[in-house]
Short mmCIF file of C-alpha atoms and ligand atoms in Angstrom, two decimals:
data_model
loop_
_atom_site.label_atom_id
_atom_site.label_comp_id
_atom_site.label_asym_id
_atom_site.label_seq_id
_atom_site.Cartn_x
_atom_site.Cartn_y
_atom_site.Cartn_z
CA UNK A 1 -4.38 -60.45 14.49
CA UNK A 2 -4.75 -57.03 13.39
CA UNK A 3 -4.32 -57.14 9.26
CA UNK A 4 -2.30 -54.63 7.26
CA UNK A 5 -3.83 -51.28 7.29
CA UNK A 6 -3.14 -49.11 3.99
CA UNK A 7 -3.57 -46.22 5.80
CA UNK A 8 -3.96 -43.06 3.26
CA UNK A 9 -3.58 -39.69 4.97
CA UNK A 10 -5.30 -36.60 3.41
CA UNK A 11 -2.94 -34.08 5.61
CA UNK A 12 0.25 -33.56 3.30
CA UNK A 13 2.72 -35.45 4.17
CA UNK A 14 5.80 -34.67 6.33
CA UNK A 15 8.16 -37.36 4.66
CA UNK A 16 6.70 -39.09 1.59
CA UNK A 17 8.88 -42.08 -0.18
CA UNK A 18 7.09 -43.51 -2.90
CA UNK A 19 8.79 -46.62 -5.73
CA UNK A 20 11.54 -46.23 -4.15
CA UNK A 21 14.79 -48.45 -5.11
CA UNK A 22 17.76 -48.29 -4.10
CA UNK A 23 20.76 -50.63 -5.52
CA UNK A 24 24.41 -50.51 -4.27
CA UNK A 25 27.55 -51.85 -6.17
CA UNK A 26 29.09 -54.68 -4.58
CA UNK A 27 31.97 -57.16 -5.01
CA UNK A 28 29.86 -59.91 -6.31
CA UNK A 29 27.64 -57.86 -8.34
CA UNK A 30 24.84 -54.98 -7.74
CA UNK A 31 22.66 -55.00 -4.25
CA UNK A 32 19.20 -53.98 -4.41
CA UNK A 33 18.36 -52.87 -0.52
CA UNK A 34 15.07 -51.66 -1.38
CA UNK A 35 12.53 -52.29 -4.26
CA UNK A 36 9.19 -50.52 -4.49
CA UNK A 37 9.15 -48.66 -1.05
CA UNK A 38 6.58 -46.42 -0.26
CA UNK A 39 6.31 -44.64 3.47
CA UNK A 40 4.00 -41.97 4.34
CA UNK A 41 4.37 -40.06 7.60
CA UNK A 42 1.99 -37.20 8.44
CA UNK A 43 3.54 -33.77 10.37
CA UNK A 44 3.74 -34.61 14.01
CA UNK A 45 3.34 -38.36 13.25
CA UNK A 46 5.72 -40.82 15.15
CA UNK A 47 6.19 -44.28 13.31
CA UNK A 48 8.68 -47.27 14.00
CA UNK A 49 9.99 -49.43 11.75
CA UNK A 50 10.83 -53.34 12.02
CA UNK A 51 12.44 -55.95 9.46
CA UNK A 52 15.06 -58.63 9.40
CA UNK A 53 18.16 -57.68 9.35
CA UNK A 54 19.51 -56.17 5.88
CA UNK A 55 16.36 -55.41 4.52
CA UNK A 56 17.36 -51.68 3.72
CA UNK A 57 15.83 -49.96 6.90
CA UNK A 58 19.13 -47.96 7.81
CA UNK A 59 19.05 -47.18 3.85
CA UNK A 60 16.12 -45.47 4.17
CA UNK A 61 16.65 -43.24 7.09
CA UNK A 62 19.77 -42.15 4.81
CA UNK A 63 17.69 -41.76 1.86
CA UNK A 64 15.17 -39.59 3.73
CA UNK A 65 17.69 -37.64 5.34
CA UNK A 66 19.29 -36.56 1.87
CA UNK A 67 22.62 -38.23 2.21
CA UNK A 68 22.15 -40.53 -0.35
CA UNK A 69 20.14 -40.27 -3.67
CA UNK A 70 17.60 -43.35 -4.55
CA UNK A 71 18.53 -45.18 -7.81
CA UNK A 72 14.92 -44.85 -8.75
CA UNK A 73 11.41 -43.51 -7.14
CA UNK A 74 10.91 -40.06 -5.00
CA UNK A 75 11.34 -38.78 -2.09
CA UNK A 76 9.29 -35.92 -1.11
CA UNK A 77 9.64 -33.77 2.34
CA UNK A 78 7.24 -30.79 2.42
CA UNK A 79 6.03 -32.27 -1.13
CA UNK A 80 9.72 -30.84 -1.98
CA UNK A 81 11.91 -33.62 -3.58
CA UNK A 82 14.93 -34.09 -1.51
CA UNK A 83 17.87 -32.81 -2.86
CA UNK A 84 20.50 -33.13 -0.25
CA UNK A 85 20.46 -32.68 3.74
CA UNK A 86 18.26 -30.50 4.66
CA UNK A 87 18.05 -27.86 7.86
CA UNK A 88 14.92 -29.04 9.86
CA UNK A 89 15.63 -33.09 9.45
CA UNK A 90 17.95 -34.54 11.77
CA UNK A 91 19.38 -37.82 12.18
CA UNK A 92 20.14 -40.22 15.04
CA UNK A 93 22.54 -43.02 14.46
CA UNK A 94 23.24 -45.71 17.24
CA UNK A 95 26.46 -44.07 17.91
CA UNK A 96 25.04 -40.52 18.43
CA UNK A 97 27.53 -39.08 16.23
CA UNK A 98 29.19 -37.24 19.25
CA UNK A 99 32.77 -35.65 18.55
CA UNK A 100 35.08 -37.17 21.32
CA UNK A 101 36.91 -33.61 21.39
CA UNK A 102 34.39 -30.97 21.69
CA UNK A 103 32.32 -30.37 24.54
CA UNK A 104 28.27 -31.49 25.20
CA UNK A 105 27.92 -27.59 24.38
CA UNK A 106 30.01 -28.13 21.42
CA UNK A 107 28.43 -30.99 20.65
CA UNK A 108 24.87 -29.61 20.68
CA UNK A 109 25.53 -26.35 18.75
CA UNK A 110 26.88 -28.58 16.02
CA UNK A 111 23.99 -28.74 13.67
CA UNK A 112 23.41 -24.92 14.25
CA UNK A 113 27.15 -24.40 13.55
CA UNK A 114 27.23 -27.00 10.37
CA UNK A 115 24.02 -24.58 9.20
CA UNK A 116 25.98 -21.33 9.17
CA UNK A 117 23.69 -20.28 12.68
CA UNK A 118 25.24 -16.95 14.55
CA UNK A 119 27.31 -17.49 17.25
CA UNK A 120 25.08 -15.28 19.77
CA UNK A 121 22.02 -17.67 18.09
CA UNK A 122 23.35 -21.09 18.53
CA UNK A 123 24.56 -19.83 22.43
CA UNK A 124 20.78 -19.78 23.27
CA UNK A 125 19.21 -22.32 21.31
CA UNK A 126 21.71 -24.62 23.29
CA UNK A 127 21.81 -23.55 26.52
CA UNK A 128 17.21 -23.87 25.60
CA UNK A 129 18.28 -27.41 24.29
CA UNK A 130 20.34 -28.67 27.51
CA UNK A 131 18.03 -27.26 29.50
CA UNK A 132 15.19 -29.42 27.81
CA UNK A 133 16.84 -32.60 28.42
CA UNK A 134 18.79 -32.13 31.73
CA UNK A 135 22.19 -31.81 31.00
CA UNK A 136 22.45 -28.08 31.47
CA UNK A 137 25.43 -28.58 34.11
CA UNK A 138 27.05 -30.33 31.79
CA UNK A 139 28.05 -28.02 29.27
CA UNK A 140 31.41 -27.70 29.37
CA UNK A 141 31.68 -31.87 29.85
CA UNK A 142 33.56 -34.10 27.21
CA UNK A 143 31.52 -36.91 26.02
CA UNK A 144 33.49 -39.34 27.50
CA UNK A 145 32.38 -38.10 31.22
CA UNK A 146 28.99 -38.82 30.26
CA UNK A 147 26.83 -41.94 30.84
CA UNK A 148 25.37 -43.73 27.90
CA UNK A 149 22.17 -42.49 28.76
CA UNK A 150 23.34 -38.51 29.01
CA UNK A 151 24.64 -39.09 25.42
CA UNK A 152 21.39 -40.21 24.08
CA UNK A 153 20.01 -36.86 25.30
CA UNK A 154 23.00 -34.76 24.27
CA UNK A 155 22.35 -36.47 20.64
CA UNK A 156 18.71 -35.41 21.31
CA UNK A 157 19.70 -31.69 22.64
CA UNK A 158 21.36 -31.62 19.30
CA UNK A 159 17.60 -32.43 17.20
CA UNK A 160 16.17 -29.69 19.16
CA UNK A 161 18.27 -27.31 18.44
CA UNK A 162 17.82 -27.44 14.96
CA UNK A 163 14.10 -26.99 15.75
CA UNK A 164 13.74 -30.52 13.48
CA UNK A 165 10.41 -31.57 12.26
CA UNK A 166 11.58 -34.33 11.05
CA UNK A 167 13.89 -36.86 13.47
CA UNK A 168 14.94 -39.89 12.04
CA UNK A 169 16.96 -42.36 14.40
CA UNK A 170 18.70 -45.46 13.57
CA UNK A 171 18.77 -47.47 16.74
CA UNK A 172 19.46 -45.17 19.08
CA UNK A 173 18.99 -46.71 21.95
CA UNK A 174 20.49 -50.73 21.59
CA UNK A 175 23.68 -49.81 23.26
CA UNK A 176 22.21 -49.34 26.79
CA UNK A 177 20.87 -51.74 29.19
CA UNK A 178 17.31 -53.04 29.56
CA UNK A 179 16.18 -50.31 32.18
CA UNK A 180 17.93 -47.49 31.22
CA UNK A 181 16.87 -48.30 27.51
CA UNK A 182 13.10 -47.80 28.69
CA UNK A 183 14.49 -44.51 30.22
CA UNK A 184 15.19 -42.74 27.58
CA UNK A 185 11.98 -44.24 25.63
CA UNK A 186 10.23 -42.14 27.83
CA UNK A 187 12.39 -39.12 27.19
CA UNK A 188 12.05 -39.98 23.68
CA UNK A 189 8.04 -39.64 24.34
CA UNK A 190 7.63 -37.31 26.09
CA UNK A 191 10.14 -35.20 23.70
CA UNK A 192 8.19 -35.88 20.56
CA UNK A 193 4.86 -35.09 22.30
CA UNK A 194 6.28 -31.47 23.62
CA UNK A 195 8.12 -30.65 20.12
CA UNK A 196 5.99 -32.55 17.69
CA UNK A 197 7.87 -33.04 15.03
CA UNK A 198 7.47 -36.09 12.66
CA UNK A 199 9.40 -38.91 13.61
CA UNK A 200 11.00 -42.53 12.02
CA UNK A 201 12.21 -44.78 14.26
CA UNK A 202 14.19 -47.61 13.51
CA UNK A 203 14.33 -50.69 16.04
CA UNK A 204 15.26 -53.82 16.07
CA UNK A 205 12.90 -54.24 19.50
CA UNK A 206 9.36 -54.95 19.28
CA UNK A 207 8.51 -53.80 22.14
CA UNK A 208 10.27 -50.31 21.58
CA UNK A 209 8.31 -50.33 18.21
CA UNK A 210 5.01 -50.54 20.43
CA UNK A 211 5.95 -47.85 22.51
CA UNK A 212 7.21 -45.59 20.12
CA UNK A 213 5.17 -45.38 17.27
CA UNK A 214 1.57 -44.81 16.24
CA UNK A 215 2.12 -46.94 13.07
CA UNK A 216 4.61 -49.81 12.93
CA UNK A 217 5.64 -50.81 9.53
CA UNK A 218 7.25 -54.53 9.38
CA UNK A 219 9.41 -54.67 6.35
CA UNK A 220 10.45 -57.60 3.88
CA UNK A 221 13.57 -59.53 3.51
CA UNK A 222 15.53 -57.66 1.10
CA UNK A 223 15.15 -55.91 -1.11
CA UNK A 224 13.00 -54.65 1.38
CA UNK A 225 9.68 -52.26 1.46
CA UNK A 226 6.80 -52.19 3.67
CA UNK A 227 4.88 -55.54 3.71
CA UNK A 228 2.73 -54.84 6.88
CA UNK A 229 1.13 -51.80 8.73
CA UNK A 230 -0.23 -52.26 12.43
CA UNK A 231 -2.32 -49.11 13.64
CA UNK A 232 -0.79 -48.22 17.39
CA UNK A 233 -2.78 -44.84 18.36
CA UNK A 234 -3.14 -46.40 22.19
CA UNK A 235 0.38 -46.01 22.76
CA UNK A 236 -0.22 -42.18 23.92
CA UNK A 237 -2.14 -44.08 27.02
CA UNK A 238 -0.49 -43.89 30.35
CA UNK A 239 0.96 -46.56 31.53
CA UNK A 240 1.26 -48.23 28.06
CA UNK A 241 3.83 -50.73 28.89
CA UNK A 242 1.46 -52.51 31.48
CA UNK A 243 -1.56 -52.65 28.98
CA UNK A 244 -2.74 -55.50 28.44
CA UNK A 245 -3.12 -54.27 24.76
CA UNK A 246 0.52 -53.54 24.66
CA UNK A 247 1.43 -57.39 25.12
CA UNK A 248 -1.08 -58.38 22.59
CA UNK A 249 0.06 -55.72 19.80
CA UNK A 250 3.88 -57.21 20.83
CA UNK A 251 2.88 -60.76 20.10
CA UNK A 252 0.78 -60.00 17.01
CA UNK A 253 3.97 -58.00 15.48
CA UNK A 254 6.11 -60.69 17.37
CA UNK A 255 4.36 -63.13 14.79
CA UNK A 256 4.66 -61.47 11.25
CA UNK A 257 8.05 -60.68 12.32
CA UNK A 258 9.47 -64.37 12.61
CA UNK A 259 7.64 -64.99 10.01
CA UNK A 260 9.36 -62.34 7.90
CA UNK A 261 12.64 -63.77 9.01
CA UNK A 262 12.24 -66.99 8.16
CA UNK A 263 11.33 -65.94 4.58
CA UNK A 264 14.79 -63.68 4.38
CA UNK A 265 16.37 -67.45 5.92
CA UNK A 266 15.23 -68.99 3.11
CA UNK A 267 15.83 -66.77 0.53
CA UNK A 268 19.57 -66.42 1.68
CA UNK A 269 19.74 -70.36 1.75
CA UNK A 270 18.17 -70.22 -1.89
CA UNK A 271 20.35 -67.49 -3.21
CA UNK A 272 23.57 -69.77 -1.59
N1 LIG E 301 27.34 -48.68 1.25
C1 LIG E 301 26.92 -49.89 0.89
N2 LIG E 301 27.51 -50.56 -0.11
C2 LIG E 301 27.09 -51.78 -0.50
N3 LIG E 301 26.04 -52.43 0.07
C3 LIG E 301 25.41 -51.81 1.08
C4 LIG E 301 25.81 -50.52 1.55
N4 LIG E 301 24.98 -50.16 2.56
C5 LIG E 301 24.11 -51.17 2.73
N5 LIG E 301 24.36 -52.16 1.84
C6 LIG E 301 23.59 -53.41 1.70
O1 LIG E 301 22.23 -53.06 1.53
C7 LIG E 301 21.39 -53.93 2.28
C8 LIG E 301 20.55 -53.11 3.25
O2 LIG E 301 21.40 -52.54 4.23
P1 LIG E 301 20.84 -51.66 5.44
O3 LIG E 301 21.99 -51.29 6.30
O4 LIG E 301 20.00 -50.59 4.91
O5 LIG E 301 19.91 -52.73 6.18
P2 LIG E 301 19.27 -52.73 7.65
O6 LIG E 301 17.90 -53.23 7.50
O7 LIG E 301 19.44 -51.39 8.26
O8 LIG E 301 20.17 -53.79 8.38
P3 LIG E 301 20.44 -54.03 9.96
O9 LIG E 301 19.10 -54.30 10.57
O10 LIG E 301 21.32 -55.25 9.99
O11 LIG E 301 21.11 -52.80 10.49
C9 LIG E 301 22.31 -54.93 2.97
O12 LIG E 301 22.36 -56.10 2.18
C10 LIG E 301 23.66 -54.24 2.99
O13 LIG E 301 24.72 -55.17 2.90
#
């Protein structure tokens, strides 16, 4: 099995989280999601992230998007500390964040429109946007005429508008089936490798993980931070998903994965 890899990059880095903690109030007292986390990701760098569930990996992606300030630690983008969103990182949650009542147009120019963009501006960038993932006859479409799949890329068309160099994305892709999942990991892809911008994915699929990112970090229970790094540059091979290497690299993470989960089992049972 391939052991953790401290990998130290001398480019600067795109996104750098380092000590961070993050505690929330709750009913029964305060939550610590994260403790100690440190993540690195170079400019045009694509890493996924794993961990048992609640171990602070959708905390993250909000605390590197600037929509929520760490209790302690710092979180650098540009080796500028994040003060609040900012205009090149975008965000994918699992629900796209489409507006029901504005069209896929609409809906694309939104980030543009949210950043104060000129109307004549954000009419191109789109129209370059839809174009880029297909749904260019679409434009005048509600989101409720399109297929899961056509949202993903709307929710996409909407990155690339903001010309992002940094796209984080919270399982964007468990609401659709099996093949049309794999789908849109190759749009996802191919996407990164034409825009190359730095991105975090979060997943709770190992084999999406493998695809997806040249690094995949396995977190710890919670309060969670990186516990394990697996080195993935083969994934840019063709035909990844039939490598043999790809099924090994699944079962090694496959491994330190359960094994990460049955440490959060027993700390729950513990804690009781
Ligand atoms: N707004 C909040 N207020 C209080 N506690 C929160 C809040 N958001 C998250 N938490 C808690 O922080 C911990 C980490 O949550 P987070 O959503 O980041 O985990 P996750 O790894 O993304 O989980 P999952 O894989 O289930 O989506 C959990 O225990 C959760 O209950």
């Amino acid at each position: 099995m391939t052991e953790p890899v401290a990998t130290e990059s001398h480019v600067m880095p795109k996104l750098d989280m380092r000590g961070v903690r993050q505690t929330y109030a709750g009913v029964h007292g305060d939550v610590m999601a994260l403790e100690d986390m440190n993540l690195s990701v170079a400019p045009g760098e694509a890493v996924a992230i794993l961990g048992p569930s609640g171990c602070g990996k959708s905390t993250s992606l909000l605390l590197a998007a600037g929509l929520r300030k760490p209790s302690a630690g710092s979180i650098l983008v540009d080796n500028e500390p994040v003060a609040g969103p900012r205009l090149k990182t975008s965000l994918i949650l699992q629900d796209f964040g489409l507006m029901p009542w504005k069209t896929v147009e609409q809906n694309a120019g939104l980030g543009l429109q949210i950043r104060k963009v000129p109307k004549s501006e954000r009419k191109y960038r789109v129209a370059r946007a839809l174009e880029q993932v297909g749904l260019q006859d679409f434009a005048s479409s509600y989101p409720a005429e399109l297929s899961g799949g056509m949202r993903q890329r709307l929710a996409m068309a909407r990155a690339l508008t903001c010309e992002t160099d940094l796209l984080l994305m919270d399982e964007p892709l468990s609401a659709l089936d099996a093949l049309l999942r794999e789908e849109m990991q190759d749009m996802l892809k191919r996407t990164w490798q034409a825009a190359g911008y730095a991105q975090v994915l979060v997943t709770h699929s190992i084999e999406e993980a493998v695809y997806l990112g040249e690094r995949v970090f396995v977190m710890t229970p919670r309060p969670g931070r990186l516990a394990y790094t697996l080195d993935n540059p083969e994934m840019h091979a063709d035909d990844w998903r039939s490598d043999p290497l790809f099924f090994e690299r699944c079962r090694d993470l496959r491994e330190v994965l359960t094994s990460s989960v049955a440490k959060a089992a027993e700390s729950e049972a513990v804690h009781a």
